[in-house]
mmCIF file with all atom_site columns, C-alpha atoms in Angstrom:
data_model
loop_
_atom_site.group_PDB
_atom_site.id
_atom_site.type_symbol
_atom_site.label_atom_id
_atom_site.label_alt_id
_atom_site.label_comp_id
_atom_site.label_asym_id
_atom_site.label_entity_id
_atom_site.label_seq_id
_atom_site.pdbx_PDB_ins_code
_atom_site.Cartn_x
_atom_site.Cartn_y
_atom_site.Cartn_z
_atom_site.occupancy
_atom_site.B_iso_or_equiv
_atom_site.pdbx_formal_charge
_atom_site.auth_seq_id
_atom_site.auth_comp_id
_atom_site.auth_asym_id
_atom_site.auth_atom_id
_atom_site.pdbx_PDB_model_num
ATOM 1   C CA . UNK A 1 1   ? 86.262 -25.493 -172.691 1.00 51.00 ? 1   UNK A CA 1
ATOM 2   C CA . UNK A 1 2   ? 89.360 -25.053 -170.625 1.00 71.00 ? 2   UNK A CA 1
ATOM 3   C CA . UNK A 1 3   ? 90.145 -21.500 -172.014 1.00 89.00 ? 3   UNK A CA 1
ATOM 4   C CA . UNK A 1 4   ? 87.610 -19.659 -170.214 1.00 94.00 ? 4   UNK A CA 1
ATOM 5   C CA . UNK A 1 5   ? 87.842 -16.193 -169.296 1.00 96.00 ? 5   UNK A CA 1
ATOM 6   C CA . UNK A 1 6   ? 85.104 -14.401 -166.468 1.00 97.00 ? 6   UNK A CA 1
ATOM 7   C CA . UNK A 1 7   ? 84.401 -11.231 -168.196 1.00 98.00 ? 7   UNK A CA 1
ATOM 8   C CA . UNK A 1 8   ? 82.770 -8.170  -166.128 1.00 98.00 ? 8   UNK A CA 1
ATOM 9   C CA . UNK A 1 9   ? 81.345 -5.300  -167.806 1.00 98.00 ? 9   UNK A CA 1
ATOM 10  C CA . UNK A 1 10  ? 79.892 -1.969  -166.802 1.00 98.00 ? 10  UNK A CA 1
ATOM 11  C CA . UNK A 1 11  ? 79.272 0.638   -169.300 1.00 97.00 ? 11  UNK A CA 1
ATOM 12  C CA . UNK A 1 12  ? 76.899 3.553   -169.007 1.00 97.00 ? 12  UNK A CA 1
ATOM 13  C CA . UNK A 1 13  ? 75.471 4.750   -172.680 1.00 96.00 ? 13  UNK A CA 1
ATOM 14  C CA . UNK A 1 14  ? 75.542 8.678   -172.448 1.00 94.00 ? 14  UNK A CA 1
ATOM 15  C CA . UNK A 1 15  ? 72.682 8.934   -174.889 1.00 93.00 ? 15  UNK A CA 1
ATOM 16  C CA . UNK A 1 16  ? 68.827 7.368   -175.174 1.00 91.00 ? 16  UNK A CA 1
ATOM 17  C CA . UNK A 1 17  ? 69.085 4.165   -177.754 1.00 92.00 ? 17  UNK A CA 1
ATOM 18  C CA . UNK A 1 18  ? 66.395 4.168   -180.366 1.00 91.00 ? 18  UNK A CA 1
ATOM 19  C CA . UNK A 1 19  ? 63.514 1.479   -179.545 1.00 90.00 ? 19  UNK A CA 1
ATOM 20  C CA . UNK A 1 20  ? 65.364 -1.267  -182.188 1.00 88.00 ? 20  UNK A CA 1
ATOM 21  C CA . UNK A 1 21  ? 68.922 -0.381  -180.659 1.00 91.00 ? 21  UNK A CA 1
ATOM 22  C CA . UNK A 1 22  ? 67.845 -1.006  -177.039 1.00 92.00 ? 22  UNK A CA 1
ATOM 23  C CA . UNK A 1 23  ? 65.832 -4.337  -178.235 1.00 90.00 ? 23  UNK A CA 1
ATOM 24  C CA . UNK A 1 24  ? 68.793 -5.299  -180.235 1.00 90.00 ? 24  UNK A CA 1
ATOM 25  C CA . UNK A 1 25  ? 70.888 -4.905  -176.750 1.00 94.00 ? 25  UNK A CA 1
ATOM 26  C CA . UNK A 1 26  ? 68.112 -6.541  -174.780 1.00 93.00 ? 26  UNK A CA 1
ATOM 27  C CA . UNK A 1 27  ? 68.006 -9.850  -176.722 1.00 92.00 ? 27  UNK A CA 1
ATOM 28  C CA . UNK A 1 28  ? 72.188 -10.174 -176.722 1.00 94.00 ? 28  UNK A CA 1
ATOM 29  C CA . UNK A 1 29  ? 71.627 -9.606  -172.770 1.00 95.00 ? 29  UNK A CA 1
ATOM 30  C CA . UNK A 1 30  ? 69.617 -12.268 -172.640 1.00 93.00 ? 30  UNK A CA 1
ATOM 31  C CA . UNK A 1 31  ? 66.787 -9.784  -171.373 1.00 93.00 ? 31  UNK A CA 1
ATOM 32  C CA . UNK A 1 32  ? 63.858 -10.778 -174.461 1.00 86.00 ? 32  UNK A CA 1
ATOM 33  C CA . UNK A 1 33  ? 63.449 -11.104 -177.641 1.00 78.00 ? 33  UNK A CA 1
ATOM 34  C CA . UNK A 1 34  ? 65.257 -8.723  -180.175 1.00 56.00 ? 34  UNK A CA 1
ATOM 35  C CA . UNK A 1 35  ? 64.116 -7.059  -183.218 1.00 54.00 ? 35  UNK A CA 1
ATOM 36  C CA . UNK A 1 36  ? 63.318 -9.096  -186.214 1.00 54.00 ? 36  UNK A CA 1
ATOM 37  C CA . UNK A 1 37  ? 64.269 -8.120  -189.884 1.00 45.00 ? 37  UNK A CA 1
ATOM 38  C CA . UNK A 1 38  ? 65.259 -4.428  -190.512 1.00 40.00 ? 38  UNK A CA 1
ATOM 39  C CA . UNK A 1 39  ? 64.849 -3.547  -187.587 1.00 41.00 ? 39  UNK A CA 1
ATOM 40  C CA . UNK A 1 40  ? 67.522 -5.419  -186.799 1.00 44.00 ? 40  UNK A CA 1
ATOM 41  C CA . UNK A 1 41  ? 70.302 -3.941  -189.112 1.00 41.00 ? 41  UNK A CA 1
ATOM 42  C CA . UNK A 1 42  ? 68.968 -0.458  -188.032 1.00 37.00 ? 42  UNK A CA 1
ATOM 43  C CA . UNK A 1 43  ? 69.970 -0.938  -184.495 1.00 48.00 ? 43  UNK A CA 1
ATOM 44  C CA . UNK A 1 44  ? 73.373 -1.714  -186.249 1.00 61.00 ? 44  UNK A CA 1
ATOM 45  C CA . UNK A 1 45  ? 73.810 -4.340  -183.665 1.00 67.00 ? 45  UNK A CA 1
ATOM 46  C CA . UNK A 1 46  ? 75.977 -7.608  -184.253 1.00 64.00 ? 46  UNK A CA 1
ATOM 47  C CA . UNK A 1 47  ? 74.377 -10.527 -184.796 1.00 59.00 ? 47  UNK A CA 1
ATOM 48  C CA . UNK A 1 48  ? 76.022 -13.485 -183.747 1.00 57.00 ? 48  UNK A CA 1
ATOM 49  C CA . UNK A 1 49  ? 74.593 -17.258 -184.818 1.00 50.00 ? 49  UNK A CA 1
ATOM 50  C CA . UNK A 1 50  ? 74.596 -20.861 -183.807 1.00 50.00 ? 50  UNK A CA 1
ATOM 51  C CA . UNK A 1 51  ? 77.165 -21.561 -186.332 1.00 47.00 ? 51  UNK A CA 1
ATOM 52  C CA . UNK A 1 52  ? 79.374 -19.335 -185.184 1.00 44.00 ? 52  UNK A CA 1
ATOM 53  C CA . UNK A 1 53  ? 79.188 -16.783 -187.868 1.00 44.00 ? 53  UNK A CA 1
ATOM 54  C CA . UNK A 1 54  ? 78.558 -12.939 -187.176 1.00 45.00 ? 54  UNK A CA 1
ATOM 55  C CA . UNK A 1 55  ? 77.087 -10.207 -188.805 1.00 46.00 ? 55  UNK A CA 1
ATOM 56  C CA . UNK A 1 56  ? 75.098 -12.090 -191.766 1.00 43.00 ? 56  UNK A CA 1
ATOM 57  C CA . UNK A 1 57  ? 76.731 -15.508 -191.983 1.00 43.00 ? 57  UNK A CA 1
ATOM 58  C CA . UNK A 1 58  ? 75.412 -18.208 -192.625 1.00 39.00 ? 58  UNK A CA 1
ATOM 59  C CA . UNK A 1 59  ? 73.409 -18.724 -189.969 1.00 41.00 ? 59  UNK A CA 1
ATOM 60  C CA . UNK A 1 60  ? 69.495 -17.415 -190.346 1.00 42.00 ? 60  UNK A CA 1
ATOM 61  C CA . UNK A 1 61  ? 67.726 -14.910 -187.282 1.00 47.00 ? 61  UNK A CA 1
ATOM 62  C CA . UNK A 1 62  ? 66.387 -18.715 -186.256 1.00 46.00 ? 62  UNK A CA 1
ATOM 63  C CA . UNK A 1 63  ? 69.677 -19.396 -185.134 1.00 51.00 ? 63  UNK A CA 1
ATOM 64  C CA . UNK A 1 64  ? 70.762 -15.775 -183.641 1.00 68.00 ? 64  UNK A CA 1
ATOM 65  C CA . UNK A 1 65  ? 72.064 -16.414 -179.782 1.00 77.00 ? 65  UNK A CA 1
ATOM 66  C CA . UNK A 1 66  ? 72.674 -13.932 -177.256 1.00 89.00 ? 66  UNK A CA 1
ATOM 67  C CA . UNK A 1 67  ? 76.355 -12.544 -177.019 1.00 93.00 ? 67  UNK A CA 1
ATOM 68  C CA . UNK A 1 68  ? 75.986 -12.688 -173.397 1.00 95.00 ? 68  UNK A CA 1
ATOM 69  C CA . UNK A 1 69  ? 73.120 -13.874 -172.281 1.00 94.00 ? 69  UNK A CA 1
ATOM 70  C CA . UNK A 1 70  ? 74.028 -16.380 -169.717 1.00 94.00 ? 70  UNK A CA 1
ATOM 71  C CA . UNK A 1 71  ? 72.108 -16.762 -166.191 1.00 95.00 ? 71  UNK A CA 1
ATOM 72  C CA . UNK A 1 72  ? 72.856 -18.856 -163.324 1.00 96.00 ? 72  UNK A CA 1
ATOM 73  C CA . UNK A 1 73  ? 75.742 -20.736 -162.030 1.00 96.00 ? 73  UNK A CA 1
ATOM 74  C CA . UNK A 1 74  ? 78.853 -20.789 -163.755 1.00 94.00 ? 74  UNK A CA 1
ATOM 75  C CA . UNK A 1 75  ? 81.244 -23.634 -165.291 1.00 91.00 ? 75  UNK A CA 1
ATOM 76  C CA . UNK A 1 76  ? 84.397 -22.704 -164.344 1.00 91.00 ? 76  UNK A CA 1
ATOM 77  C CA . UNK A 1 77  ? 84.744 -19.167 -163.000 1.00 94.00 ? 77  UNK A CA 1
ATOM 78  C CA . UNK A 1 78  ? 82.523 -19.242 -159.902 1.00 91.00 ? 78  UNK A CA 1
ATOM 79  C CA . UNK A 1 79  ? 79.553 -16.969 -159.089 1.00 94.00 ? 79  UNK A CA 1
ATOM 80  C CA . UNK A 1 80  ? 76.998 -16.372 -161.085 1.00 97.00 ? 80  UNK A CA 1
ATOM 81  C CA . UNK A 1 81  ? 76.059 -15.642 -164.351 1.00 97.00 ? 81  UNK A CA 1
ATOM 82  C CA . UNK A 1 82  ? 74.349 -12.324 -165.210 1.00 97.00 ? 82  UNK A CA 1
ATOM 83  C CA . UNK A 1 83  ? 73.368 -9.214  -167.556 1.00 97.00 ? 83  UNK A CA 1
ATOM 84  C CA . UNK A 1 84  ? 71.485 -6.576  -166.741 1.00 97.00 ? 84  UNK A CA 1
ATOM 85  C CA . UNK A 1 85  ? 70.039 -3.365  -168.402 1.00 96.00 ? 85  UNK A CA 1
ATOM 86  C CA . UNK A 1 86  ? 69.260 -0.555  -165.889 1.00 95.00 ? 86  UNK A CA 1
ATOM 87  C CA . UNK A 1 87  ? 66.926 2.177   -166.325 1.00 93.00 ? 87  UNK A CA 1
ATOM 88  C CA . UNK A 1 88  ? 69.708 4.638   -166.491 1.00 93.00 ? 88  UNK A CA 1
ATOM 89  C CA . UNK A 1 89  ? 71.453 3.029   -169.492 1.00 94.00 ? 89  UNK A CA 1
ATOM 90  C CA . UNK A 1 90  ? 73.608 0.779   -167.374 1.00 97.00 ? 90  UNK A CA 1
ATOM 91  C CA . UNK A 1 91  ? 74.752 -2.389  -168.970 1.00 97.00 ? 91  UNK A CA 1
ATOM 92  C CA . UNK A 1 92  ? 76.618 -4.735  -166.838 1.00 98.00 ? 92  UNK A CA 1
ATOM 93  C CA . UNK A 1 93  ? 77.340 -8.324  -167.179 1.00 98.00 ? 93  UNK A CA 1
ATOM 94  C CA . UNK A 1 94  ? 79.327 -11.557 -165.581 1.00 98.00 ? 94  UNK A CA 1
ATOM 95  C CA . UNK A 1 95  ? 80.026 -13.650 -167.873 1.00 98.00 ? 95  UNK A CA 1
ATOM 96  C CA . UNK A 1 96  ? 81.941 -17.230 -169.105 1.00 97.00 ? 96  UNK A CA 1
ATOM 97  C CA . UNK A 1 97  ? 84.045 -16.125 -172.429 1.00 96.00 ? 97  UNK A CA 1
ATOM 98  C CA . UNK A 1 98  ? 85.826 -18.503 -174.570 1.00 94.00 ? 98  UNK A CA 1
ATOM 99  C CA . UNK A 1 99  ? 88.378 -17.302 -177.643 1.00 95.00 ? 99  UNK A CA 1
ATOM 100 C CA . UNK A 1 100 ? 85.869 -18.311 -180.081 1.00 93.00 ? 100 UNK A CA 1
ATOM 101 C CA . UNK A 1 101 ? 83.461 -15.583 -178.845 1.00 93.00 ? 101 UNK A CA 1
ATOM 102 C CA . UNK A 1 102 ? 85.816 -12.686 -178.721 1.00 95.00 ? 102 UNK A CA 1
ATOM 103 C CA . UNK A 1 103 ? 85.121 -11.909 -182.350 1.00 93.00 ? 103 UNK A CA 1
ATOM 104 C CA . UNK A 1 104 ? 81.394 -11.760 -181.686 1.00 93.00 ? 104 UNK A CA 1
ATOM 105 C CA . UNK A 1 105 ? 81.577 -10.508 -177.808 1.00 95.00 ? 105 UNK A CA 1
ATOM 106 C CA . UNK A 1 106 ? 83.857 -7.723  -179.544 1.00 95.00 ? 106 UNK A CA 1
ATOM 107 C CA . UNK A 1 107 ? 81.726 -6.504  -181.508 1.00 94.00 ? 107 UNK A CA 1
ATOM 108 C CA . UNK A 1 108 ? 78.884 -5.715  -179.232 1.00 95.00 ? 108 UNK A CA 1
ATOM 109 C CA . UNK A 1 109 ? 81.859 -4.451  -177.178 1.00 96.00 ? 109 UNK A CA 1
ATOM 110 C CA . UNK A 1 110 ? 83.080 -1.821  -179.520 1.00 95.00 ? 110 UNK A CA 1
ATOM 111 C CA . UNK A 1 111 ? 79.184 -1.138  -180.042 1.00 95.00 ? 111 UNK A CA 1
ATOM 112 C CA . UNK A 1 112 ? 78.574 -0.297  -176.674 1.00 96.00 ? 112 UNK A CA 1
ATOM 113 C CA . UNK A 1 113 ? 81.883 1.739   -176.351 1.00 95.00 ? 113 UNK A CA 1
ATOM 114 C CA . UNK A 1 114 ? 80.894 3.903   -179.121 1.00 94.00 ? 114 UNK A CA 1
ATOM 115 C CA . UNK A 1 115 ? 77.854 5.191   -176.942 1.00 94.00 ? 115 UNK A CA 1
ATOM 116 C CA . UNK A 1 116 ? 79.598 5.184   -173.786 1.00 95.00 ? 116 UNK A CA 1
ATOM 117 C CA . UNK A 1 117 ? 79.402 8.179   -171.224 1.00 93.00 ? 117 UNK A CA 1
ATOM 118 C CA . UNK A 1 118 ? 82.740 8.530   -171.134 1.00 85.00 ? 118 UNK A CA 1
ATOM 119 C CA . UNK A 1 119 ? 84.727 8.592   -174.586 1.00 73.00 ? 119 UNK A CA 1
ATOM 120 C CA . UNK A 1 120 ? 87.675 8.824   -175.824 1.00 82.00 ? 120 UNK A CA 1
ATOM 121 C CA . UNK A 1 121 ? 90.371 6.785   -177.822 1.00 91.00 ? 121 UNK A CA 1
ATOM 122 C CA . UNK A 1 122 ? 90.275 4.175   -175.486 1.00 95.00 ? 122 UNK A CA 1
ATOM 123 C CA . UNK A 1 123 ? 86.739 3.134   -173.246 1.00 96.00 ? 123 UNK A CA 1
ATOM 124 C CA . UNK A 1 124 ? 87.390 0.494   -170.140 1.00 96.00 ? 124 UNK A CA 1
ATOM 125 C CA . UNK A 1 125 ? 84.537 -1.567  -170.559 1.00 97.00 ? 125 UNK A CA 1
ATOM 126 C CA . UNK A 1 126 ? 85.157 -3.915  -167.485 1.00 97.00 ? 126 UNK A CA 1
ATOM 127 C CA . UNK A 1 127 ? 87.353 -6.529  -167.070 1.00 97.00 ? 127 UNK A CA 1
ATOM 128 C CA . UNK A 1 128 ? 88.746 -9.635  -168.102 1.00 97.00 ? 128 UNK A CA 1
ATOM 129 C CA . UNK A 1 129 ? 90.367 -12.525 -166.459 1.00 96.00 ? 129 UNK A CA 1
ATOM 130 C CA . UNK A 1 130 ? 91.654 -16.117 -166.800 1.00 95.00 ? 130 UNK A CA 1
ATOM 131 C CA . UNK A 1 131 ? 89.422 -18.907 -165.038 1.00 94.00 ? 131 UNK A CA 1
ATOM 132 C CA . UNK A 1 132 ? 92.675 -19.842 -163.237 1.00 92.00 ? 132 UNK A CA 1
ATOM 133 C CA . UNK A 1 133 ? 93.646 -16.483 -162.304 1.00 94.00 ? 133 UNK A CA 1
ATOM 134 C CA . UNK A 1 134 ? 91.985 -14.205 -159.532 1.00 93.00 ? 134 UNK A CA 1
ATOM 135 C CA . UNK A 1 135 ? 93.934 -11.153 -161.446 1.00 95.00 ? 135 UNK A CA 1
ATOM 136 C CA . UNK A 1 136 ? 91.280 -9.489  -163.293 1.00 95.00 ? 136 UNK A CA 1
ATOM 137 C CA . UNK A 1 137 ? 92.882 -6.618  -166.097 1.00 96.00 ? 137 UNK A CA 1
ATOM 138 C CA . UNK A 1 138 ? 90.583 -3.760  -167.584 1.00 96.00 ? 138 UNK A CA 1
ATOM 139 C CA . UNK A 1 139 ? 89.057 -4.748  -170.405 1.00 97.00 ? 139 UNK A CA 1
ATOM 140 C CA . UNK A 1 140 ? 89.551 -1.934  -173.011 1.00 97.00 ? 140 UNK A CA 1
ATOM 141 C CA . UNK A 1 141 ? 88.282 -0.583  -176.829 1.00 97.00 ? 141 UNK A CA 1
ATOM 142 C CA . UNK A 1 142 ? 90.431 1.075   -178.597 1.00 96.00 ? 142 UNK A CA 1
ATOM 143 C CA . UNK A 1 143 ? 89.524 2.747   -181.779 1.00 92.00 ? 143 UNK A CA 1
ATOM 144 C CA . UNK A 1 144 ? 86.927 0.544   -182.394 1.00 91.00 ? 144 UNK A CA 1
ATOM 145 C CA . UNK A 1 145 ? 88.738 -2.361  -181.429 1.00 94.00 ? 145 UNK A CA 1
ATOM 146 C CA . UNK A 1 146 ? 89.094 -4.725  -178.307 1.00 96.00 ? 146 UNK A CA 1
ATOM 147 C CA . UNK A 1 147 ? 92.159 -5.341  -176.477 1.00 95.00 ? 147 UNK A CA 1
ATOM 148 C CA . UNK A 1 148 ? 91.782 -8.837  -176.112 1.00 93.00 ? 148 UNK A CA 1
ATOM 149 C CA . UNK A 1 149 ? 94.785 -10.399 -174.249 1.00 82.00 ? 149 UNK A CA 1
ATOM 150 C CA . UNK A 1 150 ? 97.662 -11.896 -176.328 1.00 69.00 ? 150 UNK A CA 1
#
């Protein structure tokens, strides 16, 4: 695990989720359970599984993980691990990321960027840096798509 990135986020969601949205977003926050069966594709939420797979592989719901669910001390980037949904529609997180999750972590990313209070053609989301590095660079969707770094 020696390509670890600290990822930050902070995105307000300008609009109330639907009950299965903000369950789906709970559970990948590591905040409680999420919704089970179609409820689950309603909220239109990635799903992201032990295997490794993502929306619908071959993983089952038994097996569904949250995308960034971590708590406590962390590995390699120092501080603390944590998510959070505030009562305002707040998400934040600080989080460990390796390259095999930014598929997954993406996902959710572009999800939340979607709602976001402020859009546009390109959302900052938070940021993004190297275990090894203390620079930190905005962490951005564009068009539905993260700009990972290269």
């Amino acid at each position: 695990m020696s390509d670890l990135y600290a990822l930050e986020l902070r995105v307000r969601i300008r609009d109330a989720l639907s009950d299965a949205e903000a369950a789906g977003l709970r559970r990948h926050l590591g905040l409680g359970p999420g919704p089970a069966g179609p409820a689950a594709t309603a909220a239109s939420l990635p799903v992201a599984y032990g295997d490794g797979g993502a929306d619908g592989g071959s993983g089952t719901e038994d097996d569904e993980y949250p995308l960034l669910g971590g708590r406590g001390p962390a590995h390699r980037i120092g501080g603390t691990l944590t998510a959070d949904l505030a009562p305002d529609g707040t998400v934040t997180a600080r989080q460990e990321l390796h390259p095999d999750d930014f598929h997954d972590v993406g996902l959710l990313l572009a999800w939340l960027a979607a709602r976001a209070d402020s859009p546009g053609p390109t959302v900052v989301v938070g940021t993004l840096r190297f275990h090894e590095s203390s620079v930190a660079r905005p962490l951005t969707v564009t068009g539905g798509a993260v700009d990972w770094p290269a």
